[in-house]
mmCIF file of C-alpha atoms in Angstrom:
data_model
loop_
_atom_site.group_PDB
_atom_site.id
_atom_site.type_symbol
_atom_site.label_atom_id
_atom_site.label_comp_id
_atom_site.label_asym_id
_atom_site.label_seq_id
_atom_site.Cartn_x
_atom_site.Cartn_y
_atom_site.Cartn_z
ATOM 1 C CA MET A 1 110.624 52.049 107.991
ATOM 2 C CA GLN A 2 109.204 55.507 109.227
ATOM 3 C CA GLN A 3 107.148 55.809 112.161
ATOM 4 C CA ILE A 4 105.671 59.611 111.881
ATOM 5 C CA ALA A 5 104.384 62.118 114.273
ATOM 6 C CA MET A 6 102.191 64.790 112.250
ATOM 7 C CA LEU A 7 102.211 68.024 113.519
ATOM 8 C CA GLY A 8 99.209 69.548 112.246
ATOM 9 C CA SER A 9 95.808 68.136 111.186
ATOM 10 C CA GLY A 10 95.091 70.648 108.245
ATOM 11 C CA PHE A 11 95.153 70.926 104.743
ATOM 12 C CA ILE A 12 98.817 70.303 104.171
ATOM 13 C CA GLY A 13 99.064 67.724 107.078
ATOM 14 C CA ARG A 14 96.414 65.733 105.159
ATOM 15 C CA PHE A 15 98.421 66.128 101.853
ATOM 16 C CA TYR A 16 101.526 64.653 103.549
ATOM 17 C CA ALA A 17 99.430 61.843 105.253
ATOM 18 C CA GLU A 18 97.970 60.807 101.781
ATOM 19 C CA SER A 19 101.578 60.971 100.330
ATOM 20 C CA ILE A 20 103.447 58.882 103.026
ATOM 21 C CA HIS A 21 100.675 56.345 103.061
ATOM 22 C CA GLY A 22 100.679 55.959 99.231
ATOM 23 C CA GLN A 23 104.267 56.082 98.414
ATOM 24 C CA ARG A 24 106.406 53.660 99.472
ATOM 25 C CA GLY A 25 104.432 51.507 101.236
ATOM 26 C CA ARG A 26 106.126 50.639 104.448
ATOM 27 C CA ASP A 27 106.005 54.263 106.226
ATOM 28 C CA GLN A 28 102.851 55.166 108.874
ATOM 29 C CA VAL A 29 101.506 58.239 110.385
ATOM 30 C CA VAL A 30 101.334 56.675 113.800
ATOM 31 C CA ALA A 31 100.521 59.841 115.856
ATOM 32 C CA ILE A 32 99.047 63.177 115.142
ATOM 33 C CA TYR A 33 99.245 66.595 117.104
ATOM 34 C CA ALA A 34 96.510 69.357 116.566
ATOM 35 C CA ARG A 35 95.751 72.331 118.498
ATOM 36 C CA ARG A 36 92.205 71.064 119.353
ATOM 37 C CA LYS A 37 91.750 67.845 120.778
ATOM 38 C CA GLU A 38 88.673 66.930 118.359
ATOM 39 C CA SER A 39 90.648 67.959 115.211
ATOM 40 C CA ALA A 40 93.648 65.484 116.259
ATOM 41 C CA GLU A 41 90.944 62.857 117.132
ATOM 42 C CA LYS A 42 89.238 63.034 113.523
ATOM 43 C CA PHE A 43 92.762 63.116 111.720
ATOM 44 C CA ALA A 44 93.763 59.695 114.026
ATOM 45 C CA ASN A 45 90.384 58.245 112.547
ATOM 46 C CA ASP A 46 90.770 59.308 109.180
ATOM 47 C CA TYR A 47 94.572 57.988 109.009
ATOM 48 C CA GLY A 48 94.728 55.142 111.515
ATOM 49 C CA CYS A 49 97.070 56.787 114.048
ATOM 50 C CA ALA A 50 97.412 54.804 117.206
ATOM 51 C CA PHE A 51 97.972 57.975 119.133
ATOM 52 C CA SER A 52 96.561 61.565 119.034
ATOM 53 C CA SER A 53 96.903 64.584 121.422
ATOM 54 C CA ASP A 54 96.713 68.422 121.696
ATOM 55 C CA ASN A 55 100.219 68.463 123.584
ATOM 56 C CA MET A 56 102.876 68.842 121.164
ATOM 57 C CA GLU A 57 105.690 67.731 123.208
ATOM 58 C CA GLU A 58 103.742 64.358 124.319
ATOM 59 C CA VAL A 59 103.275 63.152 120.353
ATOM 60 C CA ILE A 60 107.055 64.319 119.698
ATOM 61 C CA ALA A 61 108.002 62.190 122.629
ATOM 62 C CA HIS A 62 105.930 59.325 122.038
ATOM 63 C CA PRO A 63 108.162 55.980 121.673
ATOM 64 C CA SER A 64 106.750 54.614 118.791
ATOM 65 C CA VAL A 65 107.843 57.870 116.777
ATOM 66 C CA ASN A 66 111.034 58.037 115.128
ATOM 67 C CA MET A 67 110.550 60.882 112.603
ATOM 68 C CA VAL A 68 108.279 64.134 113.058
ATOM 69 C CA CYS A 69 106.429 65.729 110.202
ATOM 70 C CA ILE A 70 105.795 69.407 111.003
ATOM 71 C CA ALA A 71 102.785 70.487 108.870
ATOM 72 C CA LEU A 72 102.057 73.762 111.418
ATOM 73 C CA PRO A 73 101.776 77.313 111.049
ATOM 74 C CA ASN A 74 104.829 79.451 110.146
ATOM 75 C CA HIS A 75 105.350 81.028 113.982
ATOM 76 C CA LYS A 76 104.915 76.890 115.323
ATOM 77 C CA HIS A 77 107.784 75.742 113.103
ATOM 78 C CA GLU A 78 110.814 76.865 115.613
ATOM 79 C CA GLU A 79 109.071 75.773 119.019
ATOM 80 C CA ALA A 80 108.386 72.085 116.990
ATOM 81 C CA VAL A 81 111.891 71.821 115.885
ATOM 82 C CA LEU A 82 113.452 72.753 119.026
ATOM 83 C CA LEU A 83 111.463 70.110 120.697
ATOM 84 C CA CYS A 84 112.354 67.582 118.014
ATOM 85 C CA ALA A 85 116.228 68.334 119.073
ATOM 86 C CA LYS A 86 115.319 68.041 122.444
ATOM 87 C CA HIS A 87 113.931 64.258 122.229
ATOM 88 C CA LYS A 88 116.695 63.334 119.468
ATOM 89 C CA LYS A 89 113.966 62.825 116.922
ATOM 90 C CA ALA A 90 114.479 63.145 113.063
ATOM 91 C CA VAL A 91 112.465 66.126 111.633
ATOM 92 C CA VAL A 92 111.010 67.330 108.297
ATOM 93 C CA CYS A 93 109.414 70.496 108.124
ATOM 94 C CA THR A 94 107.172 72.542 105.760
ATOM 95 C CA LYS A 95 108.199 75.556 104.226
ATOM 96 C CA PRO A 96 109.282 78.224 104.800
ATOM 97 C CA LEU A 97 111.500 76.937 107.389
ATOM 98 C CA GLY A 98 111.322 80.201 109.362
ATOM 99 C CA ARG A 99 109.488 83.572 109.360
ATOM 100 C CA ASN A 100 112.942 84.691 109.036
ATOM 101 C CA ALA A 101 116.435 83.752 108.868
ATOM 102 C CA ALA A 102 117.310 84.288 112.439
ATOM 103 C CA GLU A 103 114.531 81.504 113.191
ATOM 104 C CA ALA A 104 115.752 79.358 110.338
ATOM 105 C CA LEU A 105 119.178 79.457 111.485
ATOM 106 C CA ASN A 106 118.466 78.858 115.054
ATOM 107 C CA MET A 107 116.563 75.895 113.731
ATOM 108 C CA LEU A 108 119.494 74.390 111.512
ATOM 109 C CA LYS A 109 122.198 74.862 114.513
ATOM 110 C CA ALA A 110 119.568 73.247 116.975
ATOM 111 C CA VAL A 111 119.141 70.037 114.784
ATOM 112 C CA GLU A 112 123.002 70.046 113.899
ATOM 113 C CA GLU A 113 123.873 70.041 117.295
ATOM 114 C CA ALA A 114 121.358 67.339 118.475
ATOM 115 C CA GLY A 115 122.651 65.249 115.363
ATOM 116 C CA VAL A 116 119.398 64.186 114.034
ATOM 117 C CA PHE A 117 118.282 64.150 110.462
ATOM 118 C CA ALA A 118 116.566 67.410 109.159
ATOM 119 C CA GLY A 119 114.716 67.975 105.714
ATOM 120 C CA TYR A 120 112.939 70.639 104.118
ATOM 121 C CA LEU A 121 109.907 69.914 102.687
ATOM 122 C CA GLU A 122 110.144 72.025 99.341
ATOM 123 C CA ASP A 123 107.741 69.917 97.176
ATOM 124 C CA LEU A 124 107.846 71.979 94.042
ATOM 125 C CA CYS A 125 111.813 71.230 94.127
ATOM 126 C CA TYR A 126 110.493 67.381 93.654
ATOM 127 C CA THR A 127 107.759 67.733 90.697
ATOM 128 C CA PRO A 128 108.088 64.968 87.921
ATOM 129 C CA LYS A 129 108.513 67.699 85.380
ATOM 130 C CA PHE A 130 111.264 69.960 87.718
ATOM 131 C CA LEU A 131 113.475 66.731 88.385
ATOM 132 C CA LYS A 132 113.475 66.157 84.559
ATOM 133 C CA SER A 133 114.430 69.366 84.050
ATOM 134 C CA LEU A 134 117.178 69.764 86.767
ATOM 135 C CA GLU A 135 118.468 66.408 85.319
ATOM 136 C CA SER A 136 119.032 68.132 82.016
ATOM 137 C CA VAL A 137 120.668 71.006 83.368
ATOM 138 C CA LYS A 138 123.020 69.446 85.351
ATOM 139 C CA ARG A 139 123.887 67.523 82.275
ATOM 140 C CA GLY A 140 125.157 70.538 80.687
ATOM 141 C CA ALA A 141 122.197 70.668 77.926
ATOM 142 C CA LEU A 142 121.358 74.365 78.636
ATOM 143 C CA GLY A 143 125.213 75.333 79.079
ATOM 144 C CA ARG A 144 126.045 77.912 81.634
ATOM 145 C CA ILE A 145 122.651 78.869 83.258
ATOM 146 C CA LEU A 146 121.968 82.634 82.778
ATOM 147 C CA TRP A 147 118.453 83.566 83.992
ATOM 148 C CA ALA A 148 116.042 81.178 86.086
ATOM 149 C CA LYS A 149 112.288 82.608 86.699
ATOM 150 C CA SER A 150 109.587 80.886 88.941
ATOM 151 C CA ARG A 151 106.041 82.204 89.048
ATOM 152 C CA GLU A 152 103.444 81.159 91.722
ATOM 153 C CA ALA A 153 100.186 82.724 91.357
ATOM 154 C CA HIS A 154 96.851 82.094 93.049
ATOM 155 C CA PRO A 155 93.801 83.441 94.642
ATOM 156 C CA GLY A 156 94.859 83.266 98.171
ATOM 157 C CA PRO A 157 95.898 80.711 100.896
ATOM 158 C CA HIS A 158 93.376 78.238 102.767
ATOM 159 C CA SER A 159 93.611 79.142 106.619
ATOM 160 C CA GLU A 160 93.169 82.071 108.585
ATOM 161 C CA TRP A 161 96.688 82.434 109.783
ATOM 162 C CA PHE A 162 98.216 82.867 106.671
ATOM 163 C CA TRP A 163 96.924 86.396 106.286
ATOM 164 C CA ASP A 164 98.016 87.127 109.817
ATOM 165 C CA ILE A 165 101.366 88.943 109.377
ATOM 166 C CA GLU A 166 102.691 88.141 112.959
ATOM 167 C CA LYS A 167 102.046 84.403 112.484
ATOM 168 C CA ALA A 168 102.878 83.949 109.210
ATOM 169 C CA GLY A 169 105.962 86.490 109.068
ATOM 170 C CA GLY A 170 104.874 88.169 105.747
ATOM 171 C CA GLY A 171 102.621 87.658 102.776
ATOM 172 C CA CYS A 172 102.948 86.124 99.528
ATOM 173 C CA ILE A 173 106.745 86.666 99.564
ATOM 174 C CA LEU A 174 107.023 84.459 102.288
ATOM 175 C CA ASP A 175 104.258 81.873 101.455
ATOM 176 C CA LEU A 176 104.892 81.330 97.677
ATOM 177 C CA GLY A 177 108.428 83.158 96.958
ATOM 178 C CA CYS A 178 110.189 80.281 99.043
ATOM 179 C CA HIS A 179 109.164 78.007 96.459
ATOM 180 C CA CYS A 180 110.495 80.126 93.682
ATOM 181 C CA ILE A 181 113.498 81.033 95.257
ATOM 182 C CA GLU A 182 114.776 77.189 95.783
ATOM 183 C CA ILE A 183 113.673 76.630 92.165
ATOM 184 C CA SER A 184 116.045 79.111 90.984
ATOM 185 C CA ARG A 185 118.700 78.196 93.158
ATOM 186 C CA ASN A 186 118.619 74.386 92.078
ATOM 187 C CA PHE A 187 118.940 75.651 88.359
ATOM 188 C CA ILE A 188 121.492 78.287 89.136
ATOM 189 C CA GLY A 189 123.484 75.896 91.515
ATOM 190 C CA LYS A 190 122.882 75.997 95.104
ATOM 191 C CA ASP A 191 126.493 76.158 95.697
ATOM 192 C CA ILE A 192 126.294 79.781 93.945
ATOM 193 C CA LYS A 193 125.747 82.487 96.670
ATOM 194 C CA PRO A 194 122.948 84.993 96.167
ATOM 195 C CA ILE A 195 124.215 88.391 96.847
ATOM 196 C CA GLU A 196 121.486 91.199 96.235
ATOM 197 C CA VAL A 197 117.899 91.526 95.697
ATOM 198 C CA MET A 198 115.492 94.106 94.187
ATOM 199 C CA CYS A 199 111.889 93.608 95.076
ATOM 200 C CA TRP A 200 108.781 95.333 94.173
ATOM 201 C CA ALA A 201 105.726 94.524 96.799
ATOM 202 C CA ASP A 202 102.547 95.766 97.110
ATOM 203 C CA THR A 203 99.138 94.995 98.760
ATOM 204 C CA GLN A 204 96.837 95.667 95.895
ATOM 205 C CA VAL A 205 93.666 93.662 96.816
ATOM 206 C CA LYS A 206 93.358 92.036 99.923
ATOM 207 C CA PRO A 207 92.549 93.743 103.457
ATOM 208 C CA ILE A 208 95.776 92.622 105.029
ATOM 209 C CA ASP A 209 98.938 94.236 106.542
ATOM 210 C CA ALA A 210 101.284 91.812 104.527
ATOM 211 C CA GLU A 211 102.000 92.151 100.684
ATOM 212 C CA ASP A 212 99.726 89.981 98.412
ATOM 213 C CA HIS A 213 101.554 90.581 95.113
ATOM 214 C CA ALA A 214 105.255 90.937 94.762
ATOM 215 C CA ILE A 215 108.191 90.633 91.803
ATOM 216 C CA ALA A 216 111.636 90.694 92.236
ATOM 217 C CA LEU A 217 115.340 89.883 91.190
ATOM 218 C CA VAL A 218 117.992 88.031 92.697
ATOM 219 C CA LYS A 219 121.880 88.461 91.550
ATOM 220 C CA TYR A 220 123.933 85.281 91.967
ATOM 221 C CA GLU A 221 127.347 85.874 92.544
ATOM 222 C CA ASN A 222 128.536 84.056 88.920
ATOM 223 C CA GLY A 223 126.258 86.815 87.159
ATOM 224 C CA ALA A 224 123.351 84.442 87.076
ATOM 225 C CA ILE A 225 120.006 86.125 87.460
ATOM 226 C CA GLY A 226 116.972 84.635 89.716
ATOM 227 C CA GLN A 227 113.355 86.141 88.902
ATOM 228 C CA PHE A 228 110.010 85.322 91.088
ATOM 229 C CA GLU A 229 106.630 86.566 90.594
ATOM 230 C CA VAL A 230 104.055 85.653 93.175
ATOM 231 C CA SER A 231 100.557 86.731 94.004
ATOM 232 C CA TRP A 232 97.863 86.044 96.159
ATOM 233 C CA THR A 233 95.355 88.350 93.666
ATOM 234 C CA PHE A 234 95.419 85.897 90.767
ATOM 235 C CA ARG A 235 92.192 84.745 89.678
ATOM 236 C CA GLY A 236 91.512 81.271 87.579
ATOM 237 C CA GLY A 237 93.446 78.749 89.783
ATOM 238 C CA MET A 238 97.155 77.920 90.734
ATOM 239 C CA ASP A 239 99.445 79.191 88.108
ATOM 240 C CA LEU A 240 102.514 77.434 88.589
ATOM 241 C CA ARG A 241 105.332 78.246 86.067
ATOM 242 C CA ASP A 242 109.289 78.037 85.734
ATOM 243 C CA GLU A 243 111.445 78.795 82.976
ATOM 244 C CA VAL A 244 115.231 78.224 82.620
ATOM 245 C CA MET A 245 117.710 79.848 80.336
ATOM 246 C CA GLY A 246 121.427 78.949 79.605
ATOM 247 C CA THR A 247 124.139 79.755 77.003
ATOM 248 C CA GLU A 248 122.639 76.735 74.958
ATOM 249 C CA GLY A 249 119.334 76.317 75.309
ATOM 250 C CA THR A 250 115.844 77.084 77.353
ATOM 251 C CA ILE A 251 113.397 74.939 79.504
ATOM 252 C CA TRP A 252 109.761 76.406 79.855
ATOM 253 C CA LEU A 253 107.628 74.438 82.578
ATOM 254 C CA ASN A 254 103.640 74.853 83.406
ATOM 255 C CA ASN A 255 103.174 72.523 86.380
ATOM 256 C CA PHE A 256 99.639 72.954 87.146
ATOM 257 C CA LEU A 257 97.296 75.379 85.613
ATOM 258 C CA ARG A 258 97.409 73.671 82.149
ATOM 259 C CA THR A 259 97.861 70.096 82.662
ATOM 260 C CA GLY A 260 97.010 68.212 79.303
ATOM 261 C CA PHE A 261 93.718 67.144 81.001
ATOM 262 C CA GLU A 262 90.926 69.423 79.833
ATOM 263 C CA MET A 263 87.082 69.023 80.493
ATOM 264 C CA PHE A 264 83.780 71.162 80.126
ATOM 265 C CA THR A 265 80.791 70.654 82.243
ATOM 266 C CA THR A 266 77.702 72.141 82.724
ATOM 267 C CA GLY A 267 77.292 70.909 86.574
ATOM 268 C CA GLU A 268 73.521 70.457 85.543
ATOM 269 C CA SER A 269 73.616 66.517 86.353
ATOM 270 C CA ALA A 270 76.507 66.636 88.743
ATOM 271 C CA ASP A 271 76.288 64.728 91.811
ATOM 272 C CA GLY A 272 77.451 67.314 94.321
ATOM 273 C CA GLU A 273 80.171 69.586 94.097
ATOM 274 C CA ASP A 274 83.148 68.081 92.799
ATOM 275 C CA TYR A 275 86.867 69.075 93.888
ATOM 276 C CA VAL A 276 88.762 69.599 90.667
ATOM 277 C CA ALA A 277 92.138 70.735 92.125
ATOM 278 C CA GLU A 278 93.939 72.877 94.518
ATOM 279 C CA LYS A 279 93.020 76.669 94.534
ATOM 280 C CA VAL A 280 90.396 75.936 91.485
ATOM 281 C CA GLU A 281 87.670 78.532 91.694
ATOM 282 C CA GLN A 282 84.856 76.700 89.926
ATOM 283 C CA ASN A 283 83.533 73.408 88.967
ATOM 284 C CA THR A 284 81.314 73.931 85.925
ATOM 285 C CA GLY A 285 82.697 75.482 82.712
ATOM 286 C CA TRP A 286 85.931 74.607 81.302
ATOM 287 C CA LEU A 287 87.983 72.745 83.538
ATOM 288 C CA PHE A 288 91.607 71.729 84.114
ATOM 289 C CA PRO A 289 91.977 68.964 86.422
ATOM 290 C CA VAL A 290 95.006 67.297 87.654
ATOM 291 C CA GLY A 291 95.399 63.454 87.100
ATOM 292 C CA ASP A 292 97.295 62.569 90.425
ATOM 293 C CA GLU A 293 97.402 65.627 92.465
ATOM 294 C CA VAL A 294 99.771 64.645 95.284
ATOM 295 C CA ASN A 295 102.184 63.286 93.054
ATOM 296 C CA GLU A 296 102.196 66.385 90.402
ATOM 297 C CA LEU A 297 102.984 68.861 93.473
ATOM 298 C CA GLY A 298 106.105 66.812 94.205
ATOM 299 C CA TYR A 299 104.960 65.109 97.509
ATOM 300 C CA ASN A 300 105.956 61.437 96.768
ATOM 301 C CA HIS A 301 109.280 62.147 95.215
ATOM 302 C CA MET A 302 109.741 64.761 98.197
ATOM 303 C CA PHE A 303 108.622 61.940 101.032
ATOM 304 C CA THR A 304 110.854 59.397 98.972
ATOM 305 C CA ASP A 305 113.868 61.434 99.238
ATOM 306 C CA MET A 306 113.470 62.288 102.756
ATOM 307 C CA PHE A 307 112.953 58.732 103.948
ATOM 308 C CA ASN A 308 115.664 57.375 101.943
ATOM 309 C CA SER A 309 118.156 60.134 102.858
ATOM 310 C CA ALA A 310 117.693 59.513 106.640
ATOM 311 C CA GLU A 311 117.824 55.819 106.670
ATOM 312 C CA LYS A 312 120.734 56.062 104.418
ATOM 313 C CA GLY A 313 122.461 58.558 106.790
ATOM 314 C CA HIS A 314 123.144 61.504 104.245
ATOM 315 C CA GLU A 315 121.303 64.741 103.864
ATOM 316 C CA ALA A 316 118.431 65.002 101.567
ATOM 317 C CA SER A 317 118.277 67.065 98.274
ATOM 318 C CA GLU A 318 116.341 69.799 100.368
ATOM 319 C CA SER A 319 117.888 70.551 103.786
ATOM 320 C CA PHE A 320 117.425 73.046 106.863
ATOM 321 C CA TYR A 321 120.589 74.737 105.327
ATOM 322 C CA ASP A 322 118.779 74.935 102.297
ATOM 323 C CA GLY A 323 115.787 76.397 104.038
ATOM 324 C CA TYR A 324 117.665 78.982 105.917
ATOM 325 C CA VAL A 325 119.306 80.047 102.660
ATOM 326 C CA VAL A 326 115.970 80.841 101.084
ATOM 327 C CA ASN A 327 114.813 82.596 104.371
ATOM 328 C CA ALA A 328 117.720 84.936 103.964
ATOM 329 C CA VAL A 329 116.911 85.831 100.384
ATOM 330 C CA ILE A 330 113.318 86.404 101.725
ATOM 331 C CA ASP A 331 114.850 88.892 104.252
ATOM 332 C CA ALA A 332 116.492 90.718 101.557
ATOM 333 C CA ALA A 333 113.522 90.984 99.294
ATOM 334 C CA TYR A 334 111.458 92.589 102.117
ATOM 335 C CA LYS A 335 114.015 95.000 103.030
ATOM 336 C CA SER A 336 114.030 95.884 99.344
ATOM 337 C CA ALA A 337 110.944 96.293 99.105
ATOM 338 C CA LYS A 338 111.100 99.245 101.628
ATOM 339 C CA THR A 339 114.012 100.821 100.675
ATOM 340 C CA LYS A 340 113.475 100.474 96.845
ATOM 341 C CA LEU A 341 117.306 99.353 96.250
ATOM 342 C CA TRP A 342 119.003 96.297 95.713
ATOM 343 C CA GLU A 343 119.730 94.739 99.425
ATOM 344 C CA LYS A 344 122.452 92.441 100.371
ATOM 345 C CA VAL A 345 121.780 89.213 101.249
ATOM 346 C CA GLU A 346 123.176 88.334 104.716
ATOM 347 C CA LEU A 347 124.466 84.868 104.834
ATOM 348 C CA PRO A 348 126.551 84.587 108.140
ATOM 349 C CA LEU A 349 126.610 80.999 107.651
ATOM 350 C CA TRP A 350 127.679 80.076 103.852
ATOM 351 C CA ARG A 351 128.970 76.837 102.910
ATOM 352 C CA GLY A 352 129.119 77.028 99.205
ATOM 353 C CA GLN A 353 131.968 78.654 96.794
ATOM 354 C CA GLU A 354 133.574 82.001 97.332
ATOM 355 C CA GLY A 355 134.722 84.794 95.381
ATOM 356 C CA LEU A 356 133.242 83.930 92.093
ATOM 357 C CA THR A 357 133.258 86.432 89.413
ATOM 358 C CA LYS A 358 131.065 86.827 85.826
ATOM 359 C CA PRO A 359 132.555 84.375 83.305
ATOM 360 C CA SER A 360 133.737 86.051 80.295
ATOM 361 C CA ASN A 361 131.395 86.882 77.378
ATOM 362 C CA TYR A 362 133.939 87.221 74.657
ATOM 363 C CA ALA A 363 134.134 83.737 72.674
ATOM 364 C CA ASP A 364 137.159 83.558 70.220
ATOM 365 C CA PHE A 365 136.632 82.512 66.758
ATOM 366 C CA ASP A 366 140.188 83.027 65.696
ATOM 367 C CA GLU A 367 143.223 85.234 66.249
ATOM 368 C CA GLU A 368 141.745 88.295 65.077
ATOM 369 C CA HIS A 369 137.605 88.135 65.635
ATOM 370 C CA PHE A 370 135.324 87.323 68.578
ATOM 371 C CA PHE A 371 132.315 85.449 67.815
ATOM 372 C CA ILE A 372 128.815 86.739 67.977
ATOM 373 C CA LYS A 373 126.228 84.897 66.429
ATOM 374 C CA LYS A 374 126.087 82.227 63.307
ATOM 375 C CA GLU A 375 122.990 83.240 60.844
ATOM 376 C CA VAL A 376 120.785 81.863 58.472
ATOM 377 C CA THR A 377 118.978 84.118 56.200
ATOM 378 C CA HIS A 378 115.600 83.924 54.472
ATOM 379 C CA ASP A 379 117.069 83.300 51.311
ATOM 380 C CA GLY A 380 119.452 80.691 52.335
ATOM 381 C CA ARG A 381 122.409 82.372 53.180
ATOM 382 C CA HIS A 382 124.917 81.498 56.195
ATOM 383 C CA LYS A 383 126.619 84.326 57.790
ATOM 384 C CA LEU A 384 128.740 85.020 60.601
ATOM 385 C CA ILE A 385 128.456 88.093 62.645
ATOM 386 C CA LEU A 386 131.951 88.901 64.510
ATOM 387 C CA LYS A 387 133.584 91.285 66.382
ATOM 388 C CA GLU A 388 137.535 92.645 65.657
ATOM 389 C CA LYS A 389 139.538 92.027 68.299
ATOM 390 C CA SER A 390 141.797 95.272 67.685
ATOM 391 C CA THR A 391 139.121 97.754 66.874
ATOM 392 C CA GLY A 392 135.737 96.540 68.102
ATOM 393 C CA LYS A 393 134.178 96.966 64.794
ATOM 394 C CA LEU A 394 131.104 94.553 64.336
ATOM 395 C CA VAL A 395 131.331 92.940 61.083
ATOM 396 C CA SER A 396 129.834 89.878 59.198
ATOM 397 C CA ARG A 397 131.203 87.394 57.166
ATOM 398 C CA ASP A 398 129.191 84.927 54.199
ATOM 399 C CA LEU A 399 129.977 81.510 54.366
#
């Protein structure tokens, strides 16, 4: 059983509390820290917390707490993690782990030196559709993974600190790209090293110093390519889509914007203003509600993995190390957005495979030919497209 201190009483802290209280049934948020005392007290009343305070260390050190959940703005993550390490408390932290790779690496070292469990709360790597897809990829259903693409776009985040480049550490790349990068890493293989990033980013709409729209390519050592598209300028809700392509298959995922639940309402006889789903901009006309938002966004599966892993003494599927690697890729993306060049991913601490090369794309058909494709024409003929090994000539052969 986990006795949890929640750090942060806002939007994500409440999502987390609802998931924690609703999934396994035996875990409980017992303490709450918020920057304002009245916010902490309201959260404690709403979720039945026995202790509330506006003193972070007091909440972390509370004797009834055996795990700390960080749901704070980005600029407070490092401080909170270091306090957890100081008091030898297991910790799980919302994404992104740090504002940059240096912060993330410092947090990783702190928890490892303290010998405490540390999990990275990357919820979109725990959605039901993603988990099912990842099983297929790991079984080899798609063959060798060549390309993984992830998109998250919506009208922008819900709290003012996200828009502050100093507190947040960046714009939509840091806020949304962290999801997309880790999704692609899972599909390509988390032991495959990301080596270079090419990124375009701009501030197209919002009056802010950070970027509100970005697109990037992440090159991996084995020749695979990751791609992310992120935006705070998209209108129409929250668009979460993933694609993964391999030598033997393809998966397309639409996680949120189109759910299979469609409803039209004029709103004329509605009682109040109903909440439809996260980032939805209207509650009349054609709507696309989400049946179980906490589950569809992966929170239930995420916390189950975190708690079970902590209790069994092994690393969670998403760890602080993963958060550090993601931050390193993001650092390269920001650098590339400025230089307009491919930029190296700096990973002074790397625990995956080394020295991989791109596999050969030449498949033998027979002693004299390489195989390119088997074709069925509209008139029912079957043929092969081959390449002669000796001359390089492309030839077709009817079957």
